[in-house]
Amino acid sequence: MLKVLFIASEAYPFAKTGGLADVVGALPKSFGKDVDVRVMIPNYGSIPNLLEKNIHYHHHFYVQMDGKDYYCGILTGEHEGVKYYFIDNEYFFRRPELYGYYDDGERFTFFSRAALESLSSLGFEPDILHCHDWETAAVPYLLKHQYRTAFPKLKTVFTIHNMKYQGIYGFDDINQFLHLGFLPNDMEFYGKLNLMKGALYASDLVTTVSPTYAHELKDPYYGEGLDGVIRSIGAKEIGILNGIDGSVYNSATDSALFVPFSEPNGNKAANKKDLQEYLNLPVRPDVPMIAMVNRLIEQKGLDLVANVIHEILQLDIQFVVLGTGDANYENLLNSVAYNYPDKMVTRIEFDDPLSRRIYAASDLFLMPSKFEPCGLSQMIAMRYGSVPIVRETGGLKDTVSQFDPNTGIGNGFTFLNYNAHDMLFTIQNAVNIYHNDRGLFEKITDNAFNSRFNWENSAQVYLTHYRNLKEAEYHELYT
Ligand code: GLC
């Protein structure tokens, strides 16, 4: 049987700050019975009630780094049919947050080395290590350069969920954990050490989370300084679109909704009315509600929104924003909402049930990202019958297509350039259709609602690559 170990810094429901956790939590469930996919993450202080979730001590050993012995416990347990391993070291991981510490580089190089060293005693011998994002980027590098004799056949897949975060540190800051001796060319980045760069060269296969982003990463605008590396690894880098978990996001069964529904047109109205009451907005069935549910950061296109927010609010709409992020965007949105109490509500918080109510109540979902490796919110929005307005980039381009009234095809509204007025025109167009041709708007809503992005499809693509890699006699099959 094919055996795969996911190594990541987040997995829903144990630890989540972003979409990475959703992917690592959902994808392993989607492979079916002939693959054994397990997951390894750190045992953070914030992981709740370990014992209640039936997670227990497995064994422990010591990782030698910098002439010292570091304790490494392995806890294990099962969640929704998937076996999990938790790397336990209280000094590194018993902290209130997942990231944001001065020694994050050390914490995750420890995690990466501990993951490799645990392999001989897990009782599970994977064929493939599937690593995610910079926090685990040292794994393929160390395997190739320091552990190859112990695991001659083991192959590695590295997935880029976001090229913006690469794990860049001074050589001396983390070399005591990497034991490199000198700064190697394949990690060197403007005089510093770049963990992501090392993984791009050392992995047998590099994937990212949408075909368009895979292509965009070759371009300096998106490549964050590693576009040249991406171009040089050629066919070893591919894009596989993420999905969403249909059992978690289902408007017909979602108990968070005011009124669950299996058909959007007609039924969303009740959700809109309840949400308007809940948020103290005027209760009006005839006004299009535009929602934003996302981290309020530059990546998500907040600059564009900030630029034309007053023009947007001249339209006959309601605008609901939920999320946390950069203080300057939070403050701006709050103060604008204060000035338009009948039109705009801002909720600066992370509230999962409220997010679902907003998806279900809103007519339009705004996501004008500057770049977007995949994006999950637009897929969730569609699943709840909220029509996306997106910029044509990354996974947004691969999941949303501009509606064409001549063919009746298309599940949303799109614009190409990162330009506030292009976005504004697209919003105006959508709002016009809502006000002037409700039948047409309902058709677009149906198209969005019936779009399907299942994990099973993605899992089949990963599986084909896992099998190719396992059967390959040599490493770097794709170069
Ligand atoms: C990151 C990306 C997002 C992607 C997610 C899961 O959060 O920013 O676009 O959907 O990872 O792959």
CSV table of C-alpha atoms and ligand atoms in Angstrom, one decimal:
chain,number,residue,atom,x,y,z
A,1,MET,CA,0.0,0.0,0.0
A,2,LEU,CA,1.2,3.5,-0.8
A,3,LYS,CA,2.2,5.3,2.4
A,4,VAL,CA,2.3,9.1,2.6
A,5,LEU,CA,3.2,11.3,5.6
A,6,PHE,CA,2.0,15.0,5.5
A,7,ILE,CA,4.4,17.2,7.5
A,8,ALA,CA,2.9,20.7,8.2
A,9,SER,CA,2.7,23.4,10.7
A,10,GLU,CA,-1.1,23.5,10.8
A,11,ALA,CA,-4.0,21.1,10.5
A,12,TYR,CA,-7.7,21.8,11.1
A,13,PRO,CA,-9.1,21.3,13.7
A,14,PHE,CA,-6.0,21.1,15.9
A,15,ALA,CA,-4.2,24.3,14.8
A,16,LYS,CA,-5.3,26.9,12.3
A,17,THR,CA,-4.3,30.4,11.3
A,18,GLY,CA,-5.2,30.1,7.6
A,19,GLY,CA,-6.1,28.1,4.5
A,20,LEU,CA,-3.1,25.8,5.0
A,21,ALA,CA,-4.8,24.2,8.0
A,22,ASP,CA,-8.0,23.5,5.9
A,23,VAL,CA,-6.0,21.8,3.2
A,24,VAL,CA,-3.9,19.6,5.6
A,25,GLY,CA,-7.1,18.8,7.6
A,26,ALA,CA,-9.2,17.8,4.6
A,27,LEU,CA,-7.0,16.4,1.8
A,28,PRO,CA,-5.8,13.2,3.7
A,29,LYS,CA,-9.5,12.2,4.1
A,30,SER,CA,-10.1,12.2,0.4
A,31,PHE,CA,-7.8,9.5,-0.8
A,32,GLY,CA,-9.8,6.4,-0.3
A,33,LYS,CA,-8.8,3.1,1.1
A,34,ASP,CA,-5.8,2.1,-1.0
A,35,VAL,CA,-3.5,4.8,0.3
A,36,ASP,CA,-2.4,5.3,3.9
A,37,VAL,CA,-2.0,9.1,4.5
A,38,ARG,CA,-1.0,10.3,7.9
A,39,VAL,CA,-0.3,13.8,9.3
A,40,MET,CA,2.5,15.2,11.5
A,41,ILE,CA,2.3,18.6,13.2
A,42,PRO,CA,3.8,20.2,16.3
A,43,ASN,CA,2.1,19.8,19.6
A,44,TYR,CA,1.3,23.4,20.2
A,45,GLY,CA,0.2,24.7,23.6
A,46,SER,CA,-3.0,25.9,22.0
A,47,ILE,CA,-4.1,22.4,20.9
A,48,PRO,CA,-7.1,21.9,23.1
A,49,ASN,CA,-7.9,18.9,25.3
A,50,LEU,CA,-5.5,16.4,23.8
A,51,LEU,CA,-6.7,13.6,26.1
A,52,GLU,CA,-10.3,14.2,25.3
A,53,LYS,CA,-9.6,13.8,21.7
A,54,ASN,CA,-8.0,10.5,22.5
A,55,ILE,CA,-4.5,11.4,21.7
A,56,HIS,CA,-1.8,9.6,23.7
A,57,TYR,CA,1.9,9.3,24.2
A,58,HIS,CA,3.6,7.1,21.7
A,59,HIS,CA,7.4,7.3,22.6
A,60,HIS,CA,10.2,9.8,22.8
A,61,PHE,CA,13.8,10.2,21.7
A,62,TYR,CA,16.4,13.0,21.6
A,63,VAL,CA,17.3,15.1,18.6
A,64,GLN,CA,21.0,16.1,18.6
A,65,MET,CA,21.6,19.6,17.5
A,66,ASP,CA,24.4,21.9,18.2
A,67,GLY,CA,26.0,19.4,20.5
A,68,LYS,CA,22.9,19.3,22.7
A,69,ASP,CA,20.1,16.7,23.1
A,70,TYR,CA,16.6,18.1,22.5
A,71,TYR,CA,13.7,16.1,23.9
A,72,CYS,CA,11.2,15.0,21.2
A,73,GLY,CA,8.0,13.3,22.3
A,74,ILE,CA,5.6,11.7,19.8
A,75,LEU,CA,2.0,11.8,20.6
A,76,THR,CA,-0.5,10.0,18.4
A,77,GLY,CA,-4.2,9.7,17.8
A,78,GLU,CA,-6.8,9.4,15.1
A,79,HIS,CA,-9.2,12.1,13.8
A,80,GLU,CA,-12.0,11.3,11.3
A,81,GLY,CA,-10.2,8.2,10.2
A,82,VAL,CA,-6.8,9.9,9.7
A,83,LYS,CA,-3.8,9.1,12.0
A,84,TYR,CA,-2.0,12.1,13.4
A,85,TYR,CA,1.5,12.4,15.0
A,86,PHE,CA,2.3,15.4,17.2
A,87,ILE,CA,5.9,16.4,17.8
A,88,ASP,CA,6.2,17.4,21.4
A,89,ASN,CA,8.8,19.8,22.8
A,90,GLU,CA,7.4,22.2,25.4
A,91,TYR,CA,10.2,24.7,25.0
A,92,PHE,CA,9.5,25.2,21.3
A,93,PHE,CA,5.8,24.7,21.1
A,94,ARG,CA,4.0,25.2,24.5
A,95,ARG,CA,3.3,28.9,23.6
A,96,PRO,CA,0.0,30.6,23.1
A,97,GLU,CA,0.4,31.4,19.4
A,98,LEU,CA,1.6,29.3,16.5
A,99,TYR,CA,4.0,31.8,15.0
A,100,GLY,CA,5.4,35.3,15.6
A,101,TYR,CA,8.3,34.4,17.9
A,102,TYR,CA,11.9,35.6,17.5
A,103,ASP,CA,13.1,32.0,17.2
A,104,ASP,CA,10.5,30.7,14.6
A,105,GLY,CA,13.4,29.7,12.4
A,106,GLU,CA,14.8,27.5,15.1
A,107,ARG,CA,11.5,26.1,16.1
A,108,PHE,CA,10.6,24.9,12.7
A,109,THR,CA,14.1,23.6,11.8
A,110,PHE,CA,13.9,21.6,15.0
A,111,PHE,CA,10.4,20.4,13.9
A,112,SER,CA,11.8,19.4,10.5
A,113,ARG,CA,14.8,17.5,11.9
A,114,ALA,CA,12.6,15.9,14.5
A,115,ALA,CA,10.2,14.7,11.8
A,116,LEU,CA,13.0,13.0,9.9
A,117,GLU,CA,14.5,11.5,13.0
A,118,SER,CA,11.1,10.1,14.1
A,119,LEU,CA,10.7,8.1,11.0
A,120,SER,CA,12.7,5.1,12.2
A,121,SER,CA,10.6,4.6,15.3
A,122,LEU,CA,7.0,5.6,14.2
A,123,GLY,CA,6.1,2.1,13.1
A,124,PHE,CA,5.0,3.7,9.8
A,125,GLU,CA,7.5,3.8,6.9
A,126,PRO,CA,6.2,6.3,4.4
A,127,ASP,CA,7.1,6.2,0.7
A,128,ILE,CA,6.5,9.9,0.3
A,129,LEU,CA,7.0,12.8,2.6
A,130,HIS,CA,4.6,15.6,1.6
A,131,CYS,CA,5.8,18.9,3.1
A,132,HIS,CA,3.9,22.1,3.2
A,133,ASP,CA,5.2,25.7,3.2
A,134,TRP,CA,8.4,27.1,4.6
A,135,GLU,CA,8.0,25.7,8.1
A,136,THR,CA,8.7,22.2,6.7
A,137,ALA,CA,11.0,23.2,3.9
A,138,ALA,CA,14.1,22.0,5.7
A,139,VAL,CA,12.7,18.4,5.5
A,140,PRO,CA,13.5,17.7,1.8
A,141,TYR,CA,16.8,19.6,2.1
A,142,LEU,CA,18.0,17.6,5.1
A,143,LEU,CA,16.7,14.4,3.7
A,144,LYS,CA,18.7,14.9,0.5
A,145,HIS,CA,21.9,16.1,2.1
A,146,GLN,CA,22.1,14.4,5.5
A,147,TYR,CA,19.6,11.5,5.8
A,148,ARG,CA,19.7,10.0,2.3
A,149,THR,CA,21.6,6.8,3.3
A,150,ALA,CA,19.1,6.0,6.0
A,151,PHE,CA,16.2,6.5,3.6
A,152,PRO,CA,17.5,5.8,0.1
A,153,LYS,CA,14.1,5.4,-1.6
A,154,LEU,CA,12.0,8.0,0.3
A,155,LYS,CA,10.6,10.7,-2.1
A,156,THR,CA,9.5,14.2,-1.2
A,157,VAL,CA,6.7,16.5,-2.4
A,158,PHE,CA,6.8,20.1,-1.4
A,159,THR,CA,3.7,22.3,-1.7
A,160,ILE,CA,3.8,26.1,-1.8
A,161,HIS,CA,0.7,27.5,-0.2
A,162,ASN,CA,2.1,31.0,-0.3
A,163,MET,CA,5.3,32.1,-1.9
A,164,LYS,CA,5.3,35.3,0.2
A,165,TYR,CA,6.6,33.5,3.3
A,166,GLN,CA,9.8,31.7,2.5
A,167,GLY,CA,11.7,31.3,5.9
A,168,ILE,CA,14.6,33.6,5.3
A,169,TYR,CA,17.1,33.8,8.2
A,170,GLY,CA,20.7,34.8,8.8
A,171,PHE,CA,22.9,31.8,8.3
A,172,ASP,CA,24.2,31.9,11.8
A,173,ASP,CA,20.7,32.1,13.3
A,174,ILE,CA,19.6,28.6,12.3
A,175,ASN,CA,22.7,26.8,11.1
A,176,GLN,CA,23.3,25.4,14.6
A,177,PHE,CA,20.2,23.3,13.8
A,178,LEU,CA,20.9,22.6,10.2
A,179,HIS,CA,24.6,21.6,10.5
A,180,LEU,CA,25.5,22.9,7.0
A,181,GLY,CA,29.0,24.1,7.7
A,182,PHE,CA,28.7,26.8,5.0
A,183,LEU,CA,25.9,28.6,3.2
A,184,PRO,CA,25.1,26.4,0.2
A,185,ASN,CA,24.2,28.0,-3.2
A,186,ASP,CA,20.9,26.2,-3.3
A,187,MET,CA,19.7,28.0,-0.1
A,188,GLU,CA,21.6,31.3,-0.6
A,189,PHE,CA,19.3,34.3,-1.0
A,190,TYR,CA,20.9,37.8,-1.0
A,191,GLY,CA,23.4,36.7,1.5
A,192,LYS,CA,20.9,35.0,3.8
A,193,LEU,CA,19.6,31.5,4.1
A,194,ASN,CA,16.2,30.7,2.4
A,195,LEU,CA,14.5,27.5,3.5
A,196,MET,CA,11.9,27.6,0.7
A,197,LYS,CA,14.6,27.9,-1.9
A,198,GLY,CA,16.4,24.8,-0.5
A,199,ALA,CA,13.1,22.8,-0.7
A,200,LEU,CA,12.4,23.8,-4.3
A,201,TYR,CA,15.7,22.3,-5.4
A,202,ALA,CA,15.8,19.3,-3.0
A,203,SER,CA,12.2,18.0,-3.5
A,204,ASP,CA,11.3,15.4,-6.0
A,205,LEU,CA,8.2,17.3,-6.9
A,206,VAL,CA,7.0,20.8,-6.2
A,207,THR,CA,3.4,21.6,-6.3
A,208,THR,CA,1.3,24.7,-5.6
A,209,VAL,CA,-2.4,25.1,-5.0
A,210,SER,CA,-3.7,26.2,-8.4
A,211,PRO,CA,-2.5,25.8,-12.0
A,212,THR,CA,-2.6,29.6,-12.6
A,213,TYR,CA,-0.5,30.3,-9.5
A,214,ALA,CA,2.0,27.6,-10.7
A,215,HIS,CA,2.4,29.6,-13.9
A,216,GLU,CA,2.4,33.0,-12.3
A,217,LEU,CA,5.3,32.0,-9.9
A,218,LYS,CA,7.6,32.1,-12.9
A,219,ASP,CA,6.9,35.8,-13.2
A,220,PRO,CA,8.9,38.4,-11.1
A,221,TYR,CA,5.6,40.1,-10.1
A,222,TYR,CA,4.5,36.9,-8.2
A,223,GLY,CA,7.7,35.0,-7.6
A,224,GLU,CA,8.9,37.0,-4.6
A,225,GLY,CA,12.5,36.7,-5.7
A,226,LEU,CA,12.3,33.0,-6.4
A,227,ASP,CA,10.8,33.2,-9.9
A,228,GLY,CA,14.2,32.4,-11.4
A,229,VAL,CA,14.4,29.2,-9.3
A,230,ILE,CA,10.9,28.2,-10.3
A,231,ARG,CA,11.8,28.7,-14.0
A,232,SER,CA,14.9,26.7,-13.6
A,233,ILE,CA,13.1,23.7,-12.0
A,234,GLY,CA,10.8,23.6,-15.0
A,235,ALA,CA,8.4,20.7,-15.1
A,236,LYS,CA,9.1,19.7,-11.5
A,237,GLU,CA,6.7,22.5,-10.5
A,238,ILE,CA,3.0,21.9,-11.1
A,239,GLY,CA,-0.4,23.3,-9.9
A,240,ILE,CA,-3.1,21.2,-8.3
A,241,LEU,CA,-6.3,23.0,-7.4
A,242,ASN,CA,-7.5,22.8,-3.8
A,243,GLY,CA,-11.0,21.8,-3.0
A,244,ILE,CA,-13.3,22.5,-0.1
A,245,ASP,CA,-14.7,20.0,2.4
A,246,GLY,CA,-18.3,19.4,1.3
A,247,SER,CA,-19.2,17.9,4.6
A,248,VAL,CA,-18.0,21.0,6.5
A,249,TYR,CA,-19.5,23.5,4.0
A,250,ASN,CA,-23.0,22.5,3.0
A,251,SER,CA,-25.8,25.1,3.0
A,252,ALA,CA,-28.4,22.4,3.4
A,253,THR,CA,-27.0,20.9,6.6
A,254,ASP,CA,-25.1,23.8,8.2
A,255,SER,CA,-26.5,24.3,11.7
A,256,ALA,CA,-24.8,27.7,12.0
A,257,LEU,CA,-27.2,29.2,9.4
A,258,PHE,CA,-30.4,31.0,10.3
A,259,VAL,CA,-32.2,29.0,7.7
A,260,PRO,CA,-30.4,26.1,6.0
A,261,PHE,CA,-31.2,25.7,2.3
A,262,SER,CA,-30.7,23.4,-0.6
A,263,GLU,CA,-31.7,25.8,-3.3
A,264,PRO,CA,-30.4,29.4,-3.2
A,265,ASN,CA,-32.9,31.4,-5.0
A,266,GLY,CA,-35.9,32.2,-2.8
A,267,ASN,CA,-34.3,30.6,0.2
A,268,LYS,CA,-31.4,33.0,0.8
A,269,ALA,CA,-33.9,35.8,1.4
A,270,ALA,CA,-34.7,34.5,4.9
A,271,ASN,CA,-31.0,34.3,5.8
A,272,LYS,CA,-30.5,37.9,4.6
A,273,LYS,CA,-33.4,39.2,6.6
A,274,ASP,CA,-32.1,37.5,9.8
A,275,LEU,CA,-28.6,38.7,9.2
A,276,GLN,CA,-29.7,42.3,8.6
A,277,GLU,CA,-31.6,42.2,11.9
A,278,TYR,CA,-28.6,40.7,13.6
A,279,LEU,CA,-26.2,43.3,12.3
A,280,ASN,CA,-28.6,46.2,12.7
A,281,LEU,CA,-28.8,46.9,9.0
A,282,PRO,CA,-32.1,48.1,7.5
A,283,VAL,CA,-34.2,45.0,6.7
A,284,ARG,CA,-34.5,45.3,2.9
A,285,PRO,CA,-35.0,42.2,0.7
A,286,ASP,CA,-34.4,44.3,-2.5
A,287,VAL,CA,-30.8,45.5,-1.7
A,288,PRO,CA,-27.8,43.5,-2.9
A,289,MET,CA,-25.6,42.5,0.0
A,290,ILE,CA,-21.9,42.4,-0.8
A,291,ALA,CA,-19.7,40.5,1.7
A,292,MET,CA,-16.0,40.3,2.4
A,293,VAL,CA,-14.8,37.5,4.7
A,294,ASN,CA,-11.0,37.3,4.7
A,295,ARG,CA,-7.8,38.3,6.4
A,296,LEU,CA,-7.6,42.0,6.1
A,297,ILE,CA,-4.2,42.1,4.5
A,298,GLU,CA,-2.6,43.5,1.4
A,299,GLN,CA,-2.7,40.1,-0.4
A,300,LYS,CA,-6.5,40.1,-0.3
A,301,GLY,CA,-6.8,43.4,-2.3
A,302,LEU,CA,-7.6,45.7,0.6
A,303,ASP,CA,-5.7,48.5,-1.1
A,304,LEU,CA,-8.2,48.5,-4.0
A,305,VAL,CA,-11.2,48.5,-1.6
A,306,ALA,CA,-9.7,51.3,0.5
A,307,ASN,CA,-9.2,53.4,-2.7
A,308,VAL,CA,-12.8,53.4,-3.9
A,309,ILE,CA,-14.8,52.5,-0.7
A,310,HIS,CA,-16.8,55.8,-0.9
A,311,GLU,CA,-17.7,55.2,-4.5
A,312,ILE,CA,-18.8,51.6,-3.7
A,313,LEU,CA,-21.0,53.0,-0.9
A,314,GLN,CA,-22.7,55.4,-3.3
A,315,LEU,CA,-24.4,52.3,-4.8
A,316,ASP,CA,-27.6,51.0,-3.4
A,317,ILE,CA,-26.0,48.1,-1.6
A,318,GLN,CA,-25.2,46.8,1.9
A,319,PHE,CA,-21.5,45.9,2.6
A,320,VAL,CA,-20.5,43.5,5.3
A,321,VAL,CA,-16.9,42.9,6.2
A,322,LEU,CA,-15.7,40.2,8.6
A,323,GLY,CA,-12.0,39.4,9.4
A,324,THR,CA,-8.9,40.6,11.2
A,325,GLY,CA,-5.6,41.7,9.8
A,326,ASP,CA,-3.5,44.8,9.4
A,327,ALA,CA,-4.5,47.6,11.9
A,328,ASN,CA,-4.5,50.3,9.2
A,329,TYR,CA,-7.2,48.4,7.2
A,330,GLU,CA,-9.1,47.5,10.3
A,331,ASN,CA,-9.2,51.1,11.4
A,332,LEU,CA,-10.1,52.4,8.0
A,333,LEU,CA,-13.0,50.0,7.5
A,334,ASN,CA,-14.3,50.6,11.0
A,335,SER,CA,-14.3,54.4,10.5
A,336,VAL,CA,-16.0,54.2,7.1
A,337,ALA,CA,-18.7,51.8,8.5
A,338,TYR,CA,-19.3,54.3,11.3
A,339,ASN,CA,-20.1,56.9,8.7
A,340,TYR,CA,-22.4,54.7,6.7
A,341,PRO,CA,-24.5,52.9,9.4
A,342,ASP,CA,-27.3,52.0,7.0
A,343,LYS,CA,-25.0,50.5,4.4
A,344,MET,CA,-21.9,49.0,6.0
A,345,VAL,CA,-21.0,46.8,8.9
A,346,THR,CA,-17.5,45.8,9.9
A,347,ARG,CA,-16.8,43.0,12.3
A,348,ILE,CA,-13.1,42.8,13.2
A,349,GLU,CA,-13.0,39.3,14.5
A,350,PHE,CA,-12.6,35.7,13.5
A,351,ASP,CA,-16.1,34.1,14.0
A,352,ASP,CA,-16.7,30.9,12.0
A,353,PRO,CA,-20.5,30.6,12.6
A,354,LEU,CA,-21.0,34.3,11.7
A,355,SER,CA,-18.8,33.8,8.5
A,356,ARG,CA,-21.2,31.1,7.4
A,357,ARG,CA,-24.2,33.3,8.0
A,358,ILE,CA,-22.6,36.0,5.9
A,359,TYR,CA,-21.9,33.6,3.1
A,360,ALA,CA,-25.5,32.4,3.2
A,361,ALA,CA,-27.1,35.8,3.4
A,362,SER,CA,-25.0,37.8,0.9
A,363,ASP,CA,-25.7,38.1,-2.8
A,364,LEU,CA,-22.2,39.0,-3.8
A,365,PHE,CA,-18.8,38.1,-2.4
A,366,LEU,CA,-15.8,40.4,-3.0
A,367,MET,CA,-12.3,39.0,-3.3
A,368,PRO,CA,-10.1,41.3,-5.4
A,369,SER,CA,-6.7,39.7,-4.3
A,370,LYS,CA,-3.4,41.1,-5.5
A,371,PHE,CA,-2.3,37.5,-5.6
A,372,GLU,CA,-4.1,34.3,-4.5
A,373,PRO,CA,-2.4,30.9,-4.5
A,374,CYS,CA,-5.8,29.2,-4.4
A,375,GLY,CA,-8.2,31.0,-2.1
A,376,LEU,CA,-10.9,29.0,-0.3
A,377,SER,CA,-13.4,31.7,0.6
A,378,GLN,CA,-14.6,32.2,-3.0
A,379,MET,CA,-15.4,28.5,-3.2
A,380,ILE,CA,-17.2,28.5,0.1
A,381,ALA,CA,-19.2,31.6,-1.0
A,382,MET,CA,-20.3,29.9,-4.2
A,383,ARG,CA,-21.3,26.8,-2.1
A,384,TYR,CA,-23.6,29.1,-0.2
A,385,GLY,CA,-25.0,30.9,-3.3
A,386,SER,CA,-23.0,34.1,-3.0
A,387,VAL,CA,-21.7,35.2,-6.4
A,388,PRO,CA,-18.0,36.0,-6.4
A,389,ILE,CA,-16.4,39.2,-7.7
A,390,VAL,CA,-12.7,38.4,-8.1
A,391,ARG,CA,-9.6,39.5,-9.8
A,392,GLU,CA,-8.3,37.1,-12.4
A,393,THR,CA,-5.3,35.7,-10.5
A,394,GLY,CA,-4.2,32.4,-9.1
A,395,GLY,CA,-6.9,30.1,-7.9
A,396,LEU,CA,-9.5,32.9,-8.3
A,397,LYS,CA,-9.0,32.6,-12.0
A,398,ASP,CA,-9.2,28.9,-11.9
A,399,THR,CA,-12.5,28.8,-10.0
A,400,VAL,CA,-14.4,31.8,-11.1
A,401,SER,CA,-15.3,32.8,-14.7
A,402,GLN,CA,-17.0,35.9,-15.9
A,403,PHE,CA,-20.7,35.3,-16.7
A,404,ASP,CA,-21.5,35.6,-20.3
A,405,PRO,CA,-25.2,36.5,-20.9
A,406,ASN,CA,-25.0,35.2,-24.5
A,407,THR,CA,-24.1,31.7,-23.5
A,408,GLY,CA,-25.4,31.6,-19.9
A,409,ILE,CA,-22.0,30.3,-18.8
A,410,GLY,CA,-20.0,31.8,-16.0
A,411,ASN,CA,-20.3,31.7,-12.2
A,412,GLY,CA,-19.2,35.2,-11.2
A,413,PHE,CA,-17.7,38.6,-12.1
A,414,THR,CA,-14.1,39.1,-12.9
A,415,PHE,CA,-11.6,41.8,-13.7
A,416,LEU,CA,-7.9,41.5,-14.8
A,417,ASN,CA,-5.8,44.4,-13.7
A,418,TYR,CA,-4.9,45.3,-10.2
A,419,ASN,CA,-6.8,48.6,-10.5
A,420,ALA,CA,-9.4,50.0,-8.1
A,421,HIS,CA,-11.6,51.4,-10.9
A,422,ASP,CA,-11.6,48.2,-12.8
A,423,MET,CA,-12.8,46.6,-9.6
A,424,LEU,CA,-15.4,49.3,-9.1
A,425,PHE,CA,-16.8,48.9,-12.7
A,426,THR,CA,-17.1,45.2,-12.1
A,427,ILE,CA,-19.0,45.8,-8.8
A,428,GLN,CA,-21.2,48.3,-10.5
A,429,ASN,CA,-22.0,45.9,-13.3
A,430,ALA,CA,-23.0,43.2,-10.8
A,431,VAL,CA,-25.1,45.5,-8.8
A,432,ASN,CA,-26.8,46.8,-12.0
A,433,ILE,CA,-27.8,43.3,-13.0
A,434,TYR,CA,-29.1,42.6,-9.5
A,435,HIS,CA,-31.3,45.7,-9.6
A,436,ASN,CA,-32.4,45.6,-13.2
A,437,ASP,CA,-32.6,41.9,-14.2
A,438,ARG,CA,-33.2,39.7,-11.2
A,439,GLY,CA,-33.9,36.7,-13.4
A,440,LEU,CA,-30.4,37.0,-14.9
A,441,PHE,CA,-28.9,37.4,-11.5
A,442,GLU,CA,-30.6,34.3,-10.2
A,443,LYS,CA,-29.2,32.4,-13.2
A,444,ILE,CA,-25.6,33.5,-12.2
A,445,THR,CA,-26.4,32.6,-8.6
A,446,ASP,CA,-27.4,29.1,-9.7
A,447,ASN,CA,-24.2,28.7,-11.7
A,448,ALA,CA,-22.1,29.7,-8.7
A,449,PHE,CA,-24.1,27.5,-6.4
A,450,ASN,CA,-23.7,24.5,-8.7
A,451,SER,CA,-20.0,24.9,-9.2
A,452,ARG,CA,-18.2,22.0,-7.5
A,453,PHE,CA,-14.6,21.9,-6.1
A,454,ASN,CA,-14.2,18.6,-4.6
A,455,TRP,CA,-11.2,17.3,-2.8
A,456,GLU,CA,-11.6,13.9,-4.4
A,457,ASN,CA,-10.6,15.3,-7.8
A,458,SER,CA,-7.5,16.9,-6.4
A,459,ALA,CA,-6.6,13.8,-4.4
A,460,GLN,CA,-6.7,11.7,-7.6
A,461,VAL,CA,-4.2,14.0,-9.2
A,462,TYR,CA,-1.9,13.9,-6.1
A,463,LEU,CA,-2.2,10.2,-6.1
A,464,THR,CA,-1.0,9.8,-9.7
A,465,HIS,CA,2.1,11.8,-8.9
A,466,TYR,CA,2.7,9.9,-5.6
A,467,ARG,CA,2.5,6.6,-7.6
A,468,ASN,CA,4.9,7.9,-10.3
A,469,LEU,CA,7.3,9.0,-7.6
A,470,LYS,CA,7.2,5.8,-5.6
A,471,GLU,CA,7.8,3.7,-8.7
A,472,ALA,CA,10.7,5.9,-10.0
A,473,GLU,CA,14.0,4.3,-9.3
A,474,TYR,CA,15.8,7.6,-9.1
A,475,HIS,CA,15.1,11.0,-7.6
A,476,GLU,CA,14.0,14.1,-9.5
A,477,LEU,CA,11.8,12.2,-11.9
A,478,TYR,CA,10.4,15.4,-13.2
A,479,THR,CA,13.5,17.2,-14.2
B,1,GLC,C1,-2.7,30.2,1.6
B,1,GLC,C2,-3.0,31.0,0.4
B,1,GLC,C3,-4.4,30.7,-0.1
B,1,GLC,C4,-4.6,29.2,-0.2
B,1,GLC,C5,-4.2,28.5,1.1
B,1,GLC,C6,-4.4,27.0,1.1
B,1,GLC,O1,-3.4,30.6,2.7
B,1,GLC,O2,-2.9,32.4,0.7
B,1,GLC,O3,-4.6,31.3,-1.4
B,1,GLC,O4,-5.9,28.9,-0.5
B,1,GLC,O5,-2.9,28.8,1.5
B,1,GLC,O6,-3.6,26.4,0.1
